[in-house]
C-alpha cells in the first residue's frame, strides 16, 4: 500500500533518541581506537604505580630502620645489605624518576593531543548541533507534511465516502428513473460513463491532489446529476400523479359518457323507430288535419259571422232593455242619479262610455228631445288650459271636432263663477253653458305611512308616522286608486337605507281598486298592482300600473297578486328557472321556505319533478310545508345540529340552493353542495337588521380541502345597502373545488316576461283550485292585514306574512 511505503521512508530517516546519545558516548569511551587516548591512559597508570612504589618503600624503610636500631646489636651485619638495597632502590628510584619524566613528557604530549582532540570534538559537537537543528527542522517539516498528509487523507476518505454514498444514491435513483421514463437507456449510458469515470478516478487514486480534484469534480458532477435526476424524478413523479389523476377523472368521465352514450344510443334507436312510426301517423294525421282545418276554418268563418251578428243583436237588445238609445251609429244612456259633472264622467266610464260628445246639430237636437229637455252634461271642458275648450277623449271615440262651440249661449263661456271648466246642454234651449265640474263632489284625503326616522336594528312603531294629504282631482289620462292590500316585504329594510330619506312615504306595492278613472285602460272598478307605497289613495296616470290578470278567478284571493301570483311568485320562478336552471330529479334546498317566495320555490320545484328540502322557524310552518308536498322539512330553530339535519335530509348533497336567509345558515350549507351546484342568492333576511357584524365561520369541510376555518370582515359596502359590516366566511374553496355557480338576482331583470310568467303561475294555481293539475300544483300564503284605528294597516304588525 502506498501508505505503508510512505511510513517506511519516513521512519527510516527518523533518528532515535538512543542513537543520538550513542554519538556522545562514542567520543568518551572508544579511546582504545585512538593513540592519544592509549598514551594518556598509560601515563596515568605509571604515575599510579610510581606513587604506590614510593609509599610502599617508605613504609618498608621505616619498619626496617625501627627494627635496625632496636636490634642494632643484633643485625649489624645486615647494614651493608640494607645499604645495598638502598642504593638499588635509589637506582630504581632514579630509573623510575626518569621513567616518570618520560611519562610526564609523554603525558604532556598526550595532553596536547587530547586538547587537539577536544578542539576537534568541539568542532564535531557544533557540527552535530547544526545537524541536530537541521534534523529538527526536517522533523518539523515532516510533521507538517504528515499533518497535511493526514488532512488530505481524511478529505480523500470523506470524498471517497461521499462518492460512495452518491454512487449508492445514484443507483436507486437510476433504477427509479429507469422505471419512470423511456430515457432509462440514456441514463444507463450516463451511469456507465460515471462508472468508468469512477474507475479512472480509482486508477488515479495514488496522486492525492489529482485524485481529490477528480473526485471533487466527479462528486460535483454526480451531485448535479443526482439533483437533476432528483428534479426530473420529482417532475416526472408529479406529472405522473397529475396524469394519473386526470387519467382517473377522464376514465370516470369516459365511463359515464359511455354509459350515457349507450343509453342515448338505445333511446335514440327507440326514438328513431317510434319517430318513423309517428312520422307516418303524423303525415296521415296531417292530411286529415289539413282537410279538417279547412272545413273548420270555413265553419269558423261562418260561426264568427253568425256570432258577431248575434252579439250585435244581443248588445242592441241588452242596451235597449237597459235604457240605452241608439241614434245613428251611437248609443246614449240617460242616468237618473244626480251627480256632479266629474261624478257623471266617472259614471259614464264605469259603464264603458263617456260624456256625450256632439258631432252635429242633428245629434244635438236628438239629445235635447230624447232627454225630455233635461240639462245634459257634455264631454266638453277647458280643465287642461283655461279658455281652450276641448272634447274629452276617454278613448271610446276618436278626437272629435268641436261643432258644439257654435251653440254657446250668449255670453258663454264666461267662467262667471271661477273654475267653470265644464259644459252643459241647457234643458231650456239647445244652447250650451259652463259650470264647475266638482259641484256636489268631495275632495279625496289620502292617508300615508311615512318613514319618520331610518331604522336601527329591527323596525319599530316610532320609526313610522301617519300623514294625511289632500289629493288633486284626477285629470285626463289619470286615475284615482284606493288601496285594497298593502304588502310589507323584507327588501324594504335594506332598500329604505338608500332609496328613502326621512319623511318619505314608505316604499311598497299594493293591490288597489280604480275608483275614478280618466284613463280607458283602467276603468273604474278594475284592480291594479301599484308601487305607490303605503297609501290609502293615490292619483296617477297609469304609466306604472300593472292590471291584475284579466279573468282573475273569484275563488283566488286578490292578495295573491302581491304573493304567489305577484312579485314573490315571479322571484321564485326566475330564481329556479333562470338562475338555478333546475332540472328534473335534482335536489333543492330552500330556506325561509314558508315565506311568500320560499313556499312557491318549493312548490314549483316539486311540479318540475325535483326533491325539495325546506327549513322554517316554527312547527306550524313545518306542517304547512309538508302539506304543500315538500319532501323533507325541519324547524331550523329546534334541531340539535343544522349541519346534521341538512345532511340527513339529503345525504348526497344539494344540486340547487335557493338562498333567502344568508349569514350563518349559508355557511353551513356551502360544504354540502354537490359538484356543479347552483346557488340562487335571492335574499339574506338574517342580516338585514344586524347592528353588530355576524361572525360567519365555515365549519371544517367534509372534503378536507380546508384545514382551518375561514373568517373575515367585509368593510361597509359602498352601496350602503347594509348598515353593518358583514363578516366572512370566505366561500372560495368550495366554489372552486365543487365548481359551484352562485348568482345574485333581482326579479326585475326579467320584467319583459312578467305577464306571461304571471299567467303560468295563475295556471298552476288554477289547476290546484280546480283539481285538474298535479297534486303539487300551486297554493299561496295570504297576507294578514291588521287594521288600526287609523284605518291603515299597522306597519309593524303586518311585518310578517303567514299562511291561512
Ligand atoms: N331578489 C329578489 O328579487 C327578491 C328577493 N327577496 C328576498 O327573498 C327572501 C324571502 O322574502 P319573502 O318570502 O318575501 O319573505 P317573507 O316575509 O314572506 O318571509 C320571511 C321569512 O324569513 C324568515 N326569517 C326572518 N328573519 C330571519 C332570520 N333572522 N333568520 C332566518 N330566517 C328569518 C322567517 O321565516 P321562519 O319563521 O321560517 O324563520 C320569515 O317569515 C328575503 O330575503 C327577500 O329579501 C324577495 C323578493 C324579491
Ligand atoms: C317598490 C317595489 C320594488 C320591488 C322590488 C323588489 C326587489 C326585491 C329585492 C330583495 O329583497
PDB file of N, CA, C and O and ligand atoms in Angstrom, residues 489-492 494-495 499 507-509 530-533 567 571 682-684 688 745-748, ligand 2:
ATOM      1  N   UNK A 489     -92.654  43.873   2.841  1.00  0.00           N
ATOM      2  CA  UNK A 489     -91.668  42.887   2.367  1.00  0.00           C
ATOM      3  C   UNK A 489     -90.300  43.104   2.996  1.00  0.00           C
ATOM      4  O   UNK A 489     -89.953  44.234   3.346  1.00  0.00           O
ATOM      5  N   UNK A 490     -89.515  42.014   3.075  1.00  0.00           N
ATOM      6  CA  UNK A 490     -88.177  42.143   3.674  1.00  0.00           C
ATOM      7  C   UNK A 490     -87.284  43.158   2.961  1.00  0.00           C
ATOM      8  O   UNK A 490     -86.481  43.829   3.590  1.00  0.00           O
ATOM      9  N   UNK A 491     -87.422  43.276   1.626  1.00  0.00           N
ATOM     10  CA  UNK A 491     -86.496  44.157   0.896  1.00  0.00           C
ATOM     11  C   UNK A 491     -86.582  45.610   1.369  1.00  0.00           C
ATOM     12  O   UNK A 491     -85.658  46.392   1.206  1.00  0.00           O
ATOM     13  N   UNK A 492     -87.761  45.995   1.999  1.00  0.00           N
ATOM     14  CA  UNK A 492     -87.948  47.383   2.408  1.00  0.00           C
ATOM     15  C   UNK A 492     -86.892  47.811   3.425  1.00  0.00           C
ATOM     16  O   UNK A 492     -86.514  48.987   3.483  1.00  0.00           O
ATOM     17  N   UNK A 494     -83.508  46.875   3.771  1.00  0.00           N
ATOM     18  CA  UNK A 494     -82.261  47.408   3.187  1.00  0.00           C
ATOM     19  C   UNK A 494     -82.510  48.514   2.153  1.00  0.00           C
ATOM     20  O   UNK A 494     -81.719  49.446   2.056  1.00  0.00           O
ATOM     21  N   UNK A 495     -83.631  48.446   1.405  1.00  0.00           N
ATOM     22  CA  UNK A 495     -83.868  49.456   0.367  1.00  0.00           C
ATOM     23  C   UNK A 495     -84.078  50.839   0.971  1.00  0.00           C
ATOM     24  O   UNK A 495     -83.644  51.839   0.409  1.00  0.00           O
ATOM     25  N   UNK A 499     -82.747  54.208  -0.718  1.00  0.00           N
ATOM     26  CA  UNK A 499     -83.705  54.809  -1.641  1.00  0.00           C
ATOM     27  C   UNK A 499     -84.595  55.849  -0.977  1.00  0.00           C
ATOM     28  O   UNK A 499     -85.345  56.530  -1.662  1.00  0.00           O
ATOM     29  N   UNK A 507     -91.894  52.928   0.846  1.00  0.00           N
ATOM     30  CA  UNK A 507     -91.987  52.233  -0.438  1.00  0.00           C
ATOM     31  C   UNK A 507     -92.821  50.962  -0.267  1.00  0.00           C
ATOM     32  O   UNK A 507     -92.943  50.450   0.856  1.00  0.00           O
ATOM     33  N   UNK A 508     -93.360  50.465  -1.363  1.00  0.00           N
ATOM     34  CA  UNK A 508     -94.083  49.198  -1.287  1.00  0.00           C
ATOM     35  C   UNK A 508     -95.119  49.080  -2.397  1.00  0.00           C
ATOM     36  O   UNK A 508     -95.502  50.081  -3.021  1.00  0.00           O
ATOM     37  N   UNK A 509     -95.521  47.844  -2.617  1.00  0.00           N
ATOM     38  CA  UNK A 509     -96.549  47.580  -3.636  1.00  0.00           C
ATOM     39  C   UNK A 509     -97.892  47.377  -2.942  1.00  0.00           C
ATOM     40  O   UNK A 509     -97.939  46.996  -1.768  1.00  0.00           O
ATOM     41  N   UNK A 530     -99.909  48.489  -7.844  1.00  0.00           N
ATOM     42  CA  UNK A 530     -99.231  49.787  -7.931  1.00  0.00           C
ATOM     43  C   UNK A 530     -98.066  49.810  -6.941  1.00  0.00           C
ATOM     44  O   UNK A 530     -98.144  49.230  -5.862  1.00  0.00           O
ATOM     45  N   UNK A 531     -96.968  50.480  -7.346  1.00  0.00           N
ATOM     46  CA  UNK A 531     -95.813  50.618  -6.443  1.00  0.00           C
ATOM     47  C   UNK A 531     -95.839  51.980  -5.754  1.00  0.00           C
ATOM     48  O   UNK A 531     -94.794  52.595  -5.536  1.00  0.00           O
ATOM     49  N   UNK A 532     -97.077  52.455  -5.399  1.00  0.00           N
ATOM     50  CA  UNK A 532     -97.180  53.818  -4.861  1.00  0.00           C
ATOM     51  C   UNK A 532     -96.897  53.887  -3.361  1.00  0.00           C
ATOM     52  O   UNK A 532     -96.999  54.956  -2.764  1.00  0.00           O
ATOM     53  N   UNK A 533     -96.527  52.761  -2.738  1.00  0.00           N
ATOM     54  CA  UNK A 533     -96.151  52.804  -1.326  1.00  0.00           C
ATOM     55  C   UNK A 533     -97.332  52.591  -0.404  1.00  0.00           C
ATOM     56  O   UNK A 533     -98.412  52.181  -0.842  1.00  0.00           O
ATOM     57  N   UNK A 567     -95.020  39.645  -7.350  1.00  0.00           N
ATOM     58  CA  UNK A 567     -93.557  39.761  -7.329  1.00  0.00           C
ATOM     59  C   UNK A 567     -92.855  38.580  -6.635  1.00  0.00           C
ATOM     60  O   UNK A 567     -91.916  38.016  -7.188  1.00  0.00           O
ATOM     61  N   UNK A 571     -90.308  36.001  -8.443  1.00  0.00           N
ATOM     62  CA  UNK A 571     -88.940  35.828  -7.929  1.00  0.00           C
ATOM     63  C   UNK A 571     -88.611  34.337  -7.803  1.00  0.00           C
ATOM     64  O   UNK A 571     -87.522  33.896  -8.189  1.00  0.00           O
ATOM     65  N   UNK A 682     -81.114  34.985  -3.505  1.00  0.00           N
ATOM     66  CA  UNK A 682     -82.319  35.801  -3.649  1.00  0.00           C
ATOM     67  C   UNK A 682     -82.362  36.854  -2.542  1.00  0.00           C
ATOM     68  O   UNK A 682     -82.672  38.003  -2.778  1.00  0.00           O
ATOM     69  N   UNK A 683     -82.032  36.465  -1.325  1.00  0.00           N
ATOM     70  CA  UNK A 683     -82.084  37.411  -0.213  1.00  0.00           C
ATOM     71  C   UNK A 683     -81.208  36.946   0.923  1.00  0.00           C
ATOM     72  O   UNK A 683     -80.675  35.831   0.910  1.00  0.00           O
ATOM     73  N   UNK A 684     -81.048  37.823   1.911  1.00  0.00           N
ATOM     74  CA  UNK A 684     -80.263  37.446   3.101  1.00  0.00           C
ATOM     75  C   UNK A 684     -80.932  38.073   4.314  1.00  0.00           C
ATOM     76  O   UNK A 684     -80.347  38.877   5.012  1.00  0.00           O
ATOM     77  N   UNK A 688     -80.455  41.628   7.499  1.00  0.00           N
ATOM     78  CA  UNK A 688     -80.989  42.961   7.222  1.00  0.00           C
ATOM     79  C   UNK A 688     -81.041  43.852   8.467  1.00  0.00           C
ATOM     80  O   UNK A 688     -80.889  45.064   8.368  1.00  0.00           O
ATOM     81  N   UNK A 745     -79.595  37.905  -7.781  1.00  0.00           N
ATOM     82  CA  UNK A 745     -80.517  38.372  -8.821  1.00  0.00           C
ATOM     83  C   UNK A 745     -81.634  39.210  -8.222  1.00  0.00           C
ATOM     84  O   UNK A 745     -81.933  39.108  -7.033  1.00  0.00           O
ATOM     85  N   UNK A 746     -82.199  40.045  -9.052  1.00  0.00           N
ATOM     86  CA  UNK A 746     -83.412  40.804  -8.714  1.00  0.00           C
ATOM     87  C   UNK A 746     -84.466  40.406  -9.740  1.00  0.00           C
ATOM     88  O   UNK A 746     -84.157  40.313 -10.934  1.00  0.00           O
ATOM     89  N   UNK A 747     -85.681  40.208  -9.268  1.00  0.00           N
ATOM     90  CA  UNK A 747     -86.695  39.660 -10.181  1.00  0.00           C
ATOM     91  C   UNK A 747     -86.976  40.605 -11.350  1.00  0.00           C
ATOM     92  O   UNK A 747     -87.364  40.170 -12.431  1.00  0.00           O
ATOM     93  N   UNK A 748     -86.704  41.917 -11.165  1.00  0.00           N
ATOM     94  CA  UNK A 748     -86.998  42.882 -12.233  1.00  0.00           C
ATOM     95  C   UNK A 748     -86.148  42.645 -13.480  1.00  0.00           C
ATOM     96  O   UNK A 748     -86.451  43.169 -14.548  1.00  0.00           O
TER      97      UNK A 748
HETATM   98  C1  LIG B   2     -91.365  49.293  -4.732  1.00  0.00           C
HETATM   99  C2  LIG B   2     -91.358  47.900  -5.217  1.00  0.00           C
HETATM  100  C3  LIG B   2     -89.972  47.364  -5.581  1.00  0.00           C
HETATM  101  C4  LIG B   2     -89.947  45.865  -5.655  1.00  0.00           C
HETATM  102  C5  LIG B   2     -88.543  45.339  -5.795  1.00  0.00           C
HETATM  103  C6  LIG B   2     -88.380  44.005  -5.110  1.00  0.00           C
HETATM  104  C7  LIG B   2     -86.973  43.518  -5.216  1.00  0.00           C
HETATM  105  C8  LIG B   2     -86.588  42.729  -4.011  1.00  0.00           C
HETATM  106  C9  LIG B   2     -85.360  42.657  -3.627  1.00  0.00           C
HETATM  107  C10 LIG B   2     -84.882  41.950  -2.461  1.00  0.00           C
HETATM  108  O1  LIG B   2     -85.437  41.625  -1.482  1.00  0.00           O
END
